[in-house]
XYZ file of C-alpha atoms in Angstrom:
507
model
C 100.150 -48.212 -54.403
C 101.905 -49.799 -57.428
C 99.953 -49.760 -60.687
C 100.129 -53.540 -61.088
C 101.124 -56.426 -58.849
C 102.099 -59.879 -60.115
C 102.586 -61.800 -56.878
C 102.133 -61.514 -53.123
C 103.835 -63.955 -50.764
C 103.462 -64.297 -47.004
C 106.315 -66.246 -45.424
C 108.820 -66.416 -42.592
C 111.543 -63.796 -42.465
C 115.076 -64.741 -43.617
C 118.276 -62.895 -42.808
C 118.731 -62.358 -46.550
C 115.654 -60.091 -46.403
C 117.351 -57.616 -44.078
C 118.234 -54.824 -46.523
C 114.690 -54.635 -47.909
C 113.254 -55.010 -44.406
C 115.333 -52.046 -43.197
C 114.275 -49.916 -46.169
C 110.550 -50.627 -45.645
C 110.805 -50.009 -41.923
C 112.480 -46.598 -42.397
C 109.790 -45.614 -44.907
C 107.060 -46.847 -42.542
C 108.318 -44.822 -39.556
C 109.628 -41.531 -40.981
C 109.106 -39.833 -37.617
C 111.497 -42.395 -36.039
C 113.866 -42.901 -38.970
C 116.835 -43.874 -36.811
C 114.904 -46.503 -34.846
C 115.072 -49.336 -37.375
C 116.115 -52.853 -36.347
C 119.822 -53.568 -36.706
C 120.943 -56.648 -38.628
C 122.393 -58.340 -35.553
C 119.040 -57.875 -33.774
C 117.175 -59.570 -36.603
C 119.712 -62.403 -36.545
C 119.073 -62.790 -32.824
C 115.297 -62.852 -33.315
C 115.602 -65.519 -35.996
C 117.841 -67.558 -33.722
C 115.432 -67.397 -30.786
C 112.021 -67.646 -32.493
C 112.220 -68.057 -36.292
C 108.561 -69.092 -36.732
C 107.392 -65.864 -35.085
C 109.038 -63.530 -37.635
C 106.922 -62.911 -40.729
C 107.181 -60.848 -43.907
C 104.952 -59.835 -46.820
C 106.768 -59.984 -50.160
C 105.255 -58.224 -53.192
C 106.876 -58.964 -56.571
C 110.004 -60.103 -54.753
C 110.242 -57.022 -52.502
C 109.764 -57.124 -48.700
C 107.061 -54.522 -48.048
C 105.943 -55.395 -44.532
C 106.714 -57.464 -41.472
C 105.377 -58.756 -38.163
C 107.891 -59.599 -35.435
C 107.108 -61.303 -32.134
C 108.365 -63.071 -29.009
C 106.982 -65.709 -26.676
C 106.389 -64.555 -23.103
C 104.284 -65.565 -20.126
C 100.877 -63.968 -19.647
C 101.957 -62.525 -16.306
C 104.973 -60.863 -17.943
C 102.825 -59.457 -20.768
C 100.326 -57.882 -18.387
C 102.867 -56.453 -15.938
C 105.547 -55.082 -18.268
C 104.978 -51.393 -18.962
C 107.633 -50.276 -21.486
C 108.922 -51.361 -24.888
C 112.478 -51.601 -23.598
C 111.356 -53.914 -20.806
C 109.346 -56.094 -23.200
C 112.321 -56.564 -25.538
C 114.965 -56.829 -22.811
C 116.459 -53.535 -23.952
C 116.353 -54.865 -27.533
C 118.345 -57.995 -26.630
C 115.216 -60.242 -26.725
C 116.394 -61.925 -23.530
C 112.731 -61.829 -22.478
C 111.817 -64.499 -25.055
C 110.528 -67.543 -23.163
C 110.077 -70.749 -25.215
C 107.580 -71.940 -22.573
C 105.508 -68.753 -22.690
C 101.804 -69.065 -23.485
C 101.494 -65.615 -25.116
C 102.639 -64.361 -28.517
C 103.833 -60.801 -27.849
C 103.942 -58.611 -30.946
C 106.942 -56.285 -30.949
C 106.461 -54.780 -34.395
C 104.090 -54.678 -37.376
C 104.506 -52.391 -40.355
C 103.579 -52.035 -44.025
C 105.508 -49.820 -46.429
C 103.293 -46.761 -47.120
C 103.554 -47.377 -50.873
C 101.710 -50.680 -50.405
C 99.006 -49.614 -47.991
C 95.377 -49.972 -49.033
C 95.844 -53.620 -50.091
C 94.873 -55.015 -46.668
C 98.337 -56.515 -46.315
C 98.377 -55.582 -42.626
C 95.261 -57.684 -42.146
C 97.051 -60.621 -43.731
C 99.872 -60.283 -41.235
C 97.430 -60.161 -38.355
C 95.550 -63.199 -39.680
C 98.711 -65.273 -40.062
C 99.741 -64.300 -36.536
C 96.404 -65.618 -35.294
C 96.950 -68.868 -37.212
C 100.409 -69.176 -35.660
C 98.916 -68.592 -32.206
C 96.417 -71.411 -32.806
C 99.008 -73.781 -34.301
C 101.368 -73.289 -31.344
C 98.450 -73.652 -28.887
C 99.138 -70.253 -27.347
C 96.639 -68.536 -25.080
C 96.595 -65.130 -26.749
C 98.328 -62.430 -28.763
C 99.239 -59.353 -26.730
C 101.038 -56.160 -27.698
C 101.052 -52.458 -26.967
C 99.705 -50.355 -29.813
C 100.683 -46.752 -30.444
C 97.988 -44.059 -30.703
C 99.687 -41.640 -33.129
C 96.719 -39.321 -33.582
C 96.375 -38.656 -29.868
C 98.874 -35.794 -30.068
C 96.268 -33.794 -32.000
C 93.822 -34.101 -29.062
C 96.216 -33.874 -26.107
C 94.801 -30.543 -24.894
C 91.175 -31.658 -25.194
C 90.786 -35.202 -23.849
C 92.611 -37.821 -21.822
C 94.000 -40.985 -23.460
C 91.163 -42.975 -21.914
C 88.521 -40.734 -23.492
C 90.444 -40.795 -26.771
C 90.345 -44.613 -26.830
C 86.580 -44.613 -26.195
C 86.067 -42.173 -29.061
C 88.136 -44.368 -31.363
C 86.059 -47.386 -30.335
C 82.862 -45.482 -31.136
C 84.398 -44.319 -34.449
C 84.038 -40.691 -33.437
C 87.796 -40.338 -33.908
C 90.068 -42.218 -36.314
C 93.474 -43.496 -35.273
C 95.537 -45.230 -38.002
C 96.929 -47.788 -35.568
C 94.281 -48.330 -32.888
C 91.310 -48.269 -35.278
C 92.955 -50.990 -37.346
C 93.760 -53.132 -34.319
C 90.231 -52.911 -32.916
C 88.815 -53.907 -36.312
C 90.940 -57.060 -36.094
C 89.178 -58.289 -32.935
C 91.715 -57.039 -30.415
C 90.348 -55.579 -27.193
C 92.017 -53.048 -24.949
C 93.301 -53.969 -21.506
C 94.849 -50.734 -20.215
C 96.637 -47.518 -21.139
C 100.432 -47.523 -20.755
C 102.414 -44.336 -20.042
C 105.998 -43.791 -21.195
C 105.835 -46.952 -23.283
C 107.914 -46.134 -26.367
C 110.643 -43.561 -25.883
C 110.666 -40.960 -28.675
C 107.094 -41.586 -29.824
C 106.118 -37.930 -29.932
C 102.944 -38.517 -31.958
C 101.470 -40.719 -29.222
C 103.099 -38.683 -26.440
C 104.657 -42.039 -25.487
C 101.228 -43.450 -24.628
C 100.223 -46.917 -25.838
C 97.258 -49.252 -25.431
C 97.831 -52.807 -24.244
C 95.705 -54.987 -26.526
C 94.805 -58.672 -26.525
C 93.339 -61.247 -28.901
C 92.267 -64.530 -27.287
C 92.774 -67.894 -28.955
C 89.413 -69.615 -28.510
C 91.016 -73.004 -29.276
C 93.643 -72.764 -26.546
C 93.966 -75.907 -24.458
C 95.893 -75.294 -21.249
C 96.394 -79.007 -20.588
C 96.803 -80.861 -23.877
C 96.324 -84.610 -23.552
C 96.596 -87.482 -25.972
C 93.450 -89.109 -24.607
C 90.250 -88.021 -22.874
C 90.254 -84.597 -24.516
C 86.924 -82.857 -25.043
C 85.702 -83.462 -28.575
C 85.124 -80.646 -31.016
C 82.645 -82.637 -33.136
C 79.949 -84.271 -31.007
C 77.548 -86.893 -32.364
C 73.990 -86.820 -31.015
C 71.593 -89.778 -31.145
C 67.964 -88.668 -30.744
C 65.317 -91.312 -30.078
C 61.802 -90.664 -31.318
C 60.043 -93.173 -29.077
C 56.836 -94.926 -30.143
C 54.308 -95.269 -27.334
C 53.145 -98.885 -27.237
C 51.805 -101.387 -24.732
C 54.607 -103.022 -22.770
C 54.202 -106.224 -20.809
C 56.615 -105.287 -18.051
C 59.752 -103.356 -17.130
C 61.961 -105.833 -18.992
C 60.070 -105.101 -22.215
C 60.792 -101.404 -21.744
C 64.481 -102.145 -21.157
C 64.630 -104.341 -24.269
C 63.146 -101.583 -26.414
C 65.420 -98.925 -24.885
C 68.496 -101.118 -25.347
C 67.633 -101.600 -29.017
C 67.776 -97.852 -29.576
C 70.908 -97.364 -27.439
C 72.639 -100.156 -29.329
C 71.613 -98.525 -32.618
C 72.869 -95.007 -31.916
C 76.031 -96.233 -30.173
C 76.715 -98.425 -33.204
C 77.175 -95.156 -35.100
C 79.585 -93.893 -32.386
C 77.122 -91.392 -30.933
C 78.315 -89.497 -27.882
C 74.801 -88.907 -26.503
C 71.485 -90.746 -26.594
C 68.447 -88.576 -25.848
C 65.165 -90.167 -24.738
C 61.837 -88.265 -24.515
C 59.878 -87.009 -21.546
C 57.765 -89.672 -19.789
C 58.789 -92.416 -22.220
C 58.112 -94.900 -19.357
C 54.398 -93.996 -19.366
C 53.269 -97.304 -21.011
C 54.026 -99.004 -17.690
C 51.122 -97.040 -16.161
C 48.693 -99.300 -17.994
C 48.898 -101.701 -15.052
C 47.579 -98.927 -12.800
C 44.844 -97.554 -15.041
C 42.203 -98.681 -12.545
C 43.656 -96.210 -10.031
C 43.166 -92.460 -9.961
C 45.678 -90.487 -12.009
C 47.619 -89.189 -8.959
C 47.828 -92.738 -7.625
C 48.908 -94.158 -10.998
C 51.774 -91.699 -11.393
C 53.032 -92.590 -7.910
C 52.994 -96.269 -8.808
C 54.967 -95.504 -11.963
C 57.509 -93.652 -9.837
C 58.343 -96.927 -8.115
C 60.128 -97.997 -11.328
C 62.348 -94.890 -11.536
C 65.275 -96.179 -9.479
C 65.400 -99.395 -11.505
C 65.329 -97.414 -14.760
C 68.178 -95.205 -13.587
C 70.332 -98.183 -12.599
C 69.671 -99.988 -15.868
C 70.512 -96.914 -17.940
C 73.722 -96.481 -15.953
C 74.598 -100.010 -16.994
C 73.729 -99.239 -20.636
C 75.858 -96.074 -20.579
C 78.898 -98.064 -19.479
C 78.416 -101.114 -21.693
C 77.622 -99.098 -24.836
C 80.136 -96.315 -24.105
C 77.618 -93.506 -24.510
C 76.198 -90.678 -22.406
C 72.460 -91.212 -21.954
C 69.890 -88.544 -21.184
C 67.021 -90.592 -19.832
C 64.210 -88.262 -20.845
C 62.053 -87.994 -17.753
C 59.992 -90.038 -15.332
C 58.168 -89.449 -12.019
C 60.206 -89.363 -8.831
C 58.963 -89.134 -5.253
C 60.853 -87.188 -2.617
C 59.502 -86.103 0.790
C 55.997 -87.015 -0.343
C 56.134 -84.793 -3.474
C 56.090 -86.044 -7.061
C 58.707 -84.504 -9.362
C 59.296 -84.854 -13.078
C 62.975 -85.833 -13.300
C 65.565 -87.419 -15.533
C 69.152 -88.577 -15.269
C 72.312 -87.880 -17.189
C 73.980 -91.290 -17.108
C 77.579 -90.781 -18.199
C 79.736 -93.408 -19.821
C 82.194 -93.147 -16.919
C 79.516 -94.713 -14.682
C 78.437 -91.561 -12.840
C 75.005 -89.979 -13.028
C 73.339 -86.666 -12.223
C 69.665 -85.797 -11.787
C 67.831 -82.905 -13.424
C 64.283 -81.778 -12.601
C 61.560 -80.084 -14.558
C 61.157 -76.597 -13.116
C 58.042 -75.283 -14.858
C 55.113 -77.676 -14.538
C 52.251 -77.507 -17.016
C 48.681 -77.014 -15.779
C 47.913 -80.541 -17.050
C 50.658 -82.109 -14.923
C 49.505 -80.216 -11.845
C 45.800 -80.977 -12.365
C 46.074 -84.699 -13.204
C 49.197 -85.804 -11.347
C 49.942 -83.153 -8.736
C 53.548 -82.754 -9.882
C 55.818 -80.263 -8.082
C 58.432 -78.152 -9.867
C 62.131 -78.475 -9.141
C 64.284 -75.537 -8.092
C 67.798 -76.208 -9.448
C 69.173 -74.460 -12.544
C 72.393 -76.200 -13.496
C 74.723 -77.302 -16.247
C 76.570 -80.595 -16.483
C 80.198 -81.308 -17.341
C 80.702 -84.189 -19.777
C 83.562 -85.571 -21.842
C 82.070 -83.587 -24.745
C 81.918 -80.282 -22.903
C 79.285 -78.541 -20.824
C 75.624 -79.304 -21.557
C 72.251 -78.171 -20.259
C 69.025 -80.156 -19.952
C 65.503 -78.747 -19.649
C 62.295 -80.743 -19.849
C 59.614 -79.743 -22.369
C 57.728 -76.705 -20.964
C 60.986 -75.396 -19.459
C 62.308 -74.510 -22.916
C 59.520 -71.945 -23.241
C 61.156 -69.888 -20.478
C 64.280 -68.216 -21.916
C 65.810 -67.363 -18.558
C 66.829 -70.958 -17.809
C 68.926 -71.556 -20.908
C 70.430 -68.061 -20.779
C 71.736 -68.744 -17.275
C 73.124 -72.051 -18.545
C 74.752 -70.331 -21.519
C 76.431 -67.910 -19.112
C 77.959 -70.986 -17.448
C 79.433 -72.147 -20.769
C 76.773 -74.527 -22.107
C 77.252 -75.538 -25.760
C 74.444 -78.072 -26.193
C 70.945 -77.856 -24.711
C 68.958 -81.107 -24.592
C 65.164 -80.947 -24.451
C 63.252 -84.192 -23.834
C 59.574 -83.378 -24.414
C 56.076 -84.846 -24.563
C 53.318 -83.054 -26.479
C 49.916 -84.413 -27.343
C 49.042 -82.110 -30.238
C 50.851 -80.296 -33.030
C 50.023 -77.012 -31.266
C 52.022 -78.069 -28.234
C 54.873 -79.326 -30.408
C 54.985 -76.025 -32.290
C 55.535 -74.165 -29.018
C 58.402 -76.449 -28.083
C 59.975 -76.333 -31.551
C 59.955 -72.587 -32.038
C 61.071 -71.831 -28.487
C 63.912 -74.344 -28.895
C 64.974 -72.600 -32.109
C 64.935 -69.252 -30.337
C 67.096 -70.661 -27.519
C 69.683 -71.836 -30.090
C 69.919 -68.409 -31.699
C 69.906 -66.240 -28.592
C 72.353 -68.420 -26.636
C 74.685 -69.299 -29.526
C 74.315 -73.011 -28.832
C 72.900 -76.213 -30.297
C 69.495 -77.420 -29.105
C 68.440 -81.075 -29.483
C 64.817 -82.080 -28.888
C 63.226 -85.549 -28.801
C 59.642 -86.571 -28.035
C 57.217 -89.480 -27.997
C 54.959 -90.358 -30.927
C 51.843 -92.473 -31.477
C 48.979 -93.439 -29.180
C 48.603 -94.993 -25.762
C 44.861 -95.697 -25.393
C 45.038 -97.729 -22.173
C 46.679 -95.041 -20.034
C 44.650 -92.133 -18.741
C 45.935 -88.667 -19.674
C 48.387 -90.190 -22.172
C 46.104 -90.932 -25.121
C 47.900 -89.245 -28.044
C 51.347 -87.844 -28.777
C 52.874 -85.740 -31.544
C 56.612 -85.185 -32.060
C 59.378 -84.471 -34.513
C 62.904 -84.813 -33.135
C 65.327 -82.157 -34.356
C 68.626 -80.384 -33.796
C 68.587 -76.592 -34.080
C 71.545 -74.277 -34.607
C 72.317 -70.576 -34.433
C 71.622 -68.617 -37.607
C 74.832 -67.488 -39.298
C 76.959 -68.403 -42.307
C 78.600 -71.467 -40.711
C 75.184 -73.002 -39.989
C 72.111 -73.964 -42.050
C 70.301 -70.864 -43.272
C 67.043 -71.969 -41.606
C 68.761 -72.835 -38.308
C 67.764 -76.525 -38.572
C 70.641 -79.012 -38.638
C 68.369 -82.043 -39.017
C 64.780 -83.184 -38.421
C 63.155 -86.577 -38.068
C 60.024 -87.649 -39.906
C 57.037 -86.395 -37.871
C 55.112 -88.896 -35.765
C 57.156 -91.924 -36.810
C 59.333 -94.088 -34.572
C 62.951 -93.572 -35.601
C 66.363 -92.324 -34.580
C 68.082 -89.133 -35.707
C 71.885 -89.062 -35.661
C 73.489 -85.637 -36.028
C 77.021 -84.228 -35.761
C 77.507 -80.781 -34.222
C 80.772 -78.845 -34.251
C 81.544 -77.030 -31.004
C 84.338 -75.010 -32.639
C 81.760 -73.348 -34.897
C 80.066 -71.986 -31.775
C 83.356 -70.552 -30.533
C 83.959 -68.869 -33.880
C 80.394 -67.527 -33.901
C 80.851 -66.079 -30.423
C 83.967 -64.174 -31.508
C 83.392 -63.482 -35.204
C 79.675 -63.880 -35.959
C 77.633 -61.474 -38.075
C 76.018 -60.538 -34.779
C 77.352 -61.334 -31.304
C 74.250 -61.817 -29.200
C 75.948 -63.028 -26.040
C 78.549 -60.236 -26.168
C 76.240 -57.403 -27.184
C 73.890 -57.625 -24.216
C 73.455 -54.305 -22.415
C 74.637 -55.225 -18.943
C 74.499 -51.537 -18.089
C 70.692 -51.694 -18.462
C 69.704 -55.180 -17.322
C 71.033 -58.367 -15.750
C 69.909 -61.931 -15.133
C 70.982 -63.978 -12.146
C 69.897 -66.945 -10.077
C 67.948 -66.118 -6.943
């Protein structure tokens, strides 16, 4: 390593760099000194794919390079030798329409190693992959230390030992530390590679931002705006009064370009005041008669205010049973029902409510979301199954009478955000409803919770409303941060599960 360095530049390769490039390559591969790239080959590479050829320049000297081609994923996975990948060094395999960046060479002059310059080359390759909207980076990496173990272990065992850091390999160890994962072992890959016994490991890095069907409109948003409605329980004269109050809030959050409006569990309960002379099971069944009208009206609101509405929950009768359900009314005019699965003892005792039996996620124009009602969030299995289906946002409409009940919902919701690497939005009812049996008091604080890592708030709370006060909470969440967390987080909860010891599946 030089005693002092004045400047380091990372840029695209130029043909004028060839002499220094050749010198650094020969010094980087002393065991294959005659295998350097010829000038006409570099000219050809620059002609076919100039943006894919990169160099590191230290104090005006080319000390390292990363060279690559574009190929199809099918070609990358099926091609088994270096000659075949490069078209016998003619680069005829370069495909401008390919979705994969195939790395054909990376090297750093030994005199400049220890400065993490190789990491810079890998990082800029990843940026190039993202900028070109490519699916992945793929290449075959040598395993030069394998020759020392050839009489003891197979290449497969050698790779496992390198992964576990029981054995060090100057090439493979570096590649694994840069988030590449192995696909398979290749035999007879690079002719003349005596150190690796001509073995190589096919490696891949996936671009989490890849969009296989780019569109100018109707693309899924990376930043999603949530409008949470902390609903005040109050006496309502009729169904129209409820619609007027709901429309006020929908108008408010849509006025700030929210993508979702979240209402609380049983926010329609004030309408039960008309049935307070009946028994509680009878009153809830009367309230259920309004559910279809509420759904239709919220469908209308979703279209006219251009917002996806999660209708909290309300009673619904099917085959003689009462369910606690809600609707996802999408701004495209469609709707889907979700049902509360775990029913509290209070709901069973007073209203005779039956639990649903569908665990599902929902596709929206803002990505895949999950919805669980109140008590359901206290059962981690539901949201984990949803996370396995690709859920990024979990919505939790809730209704709790005391701060104790709210605390259970809050802390379980926070746990779901951390363990499933997702956002969790909760919204509940506040205030009092003295003229409705079993609905006397409510306590709530709407909030949006996040995972706990450097890209998120240190306490895992994106935003919170004022407790027990009617208001809205408008919060932006960035879906790309979840993708980065999943791949590069301090811990990788979803990836590090021990599937060899346990599994979770729907019955």
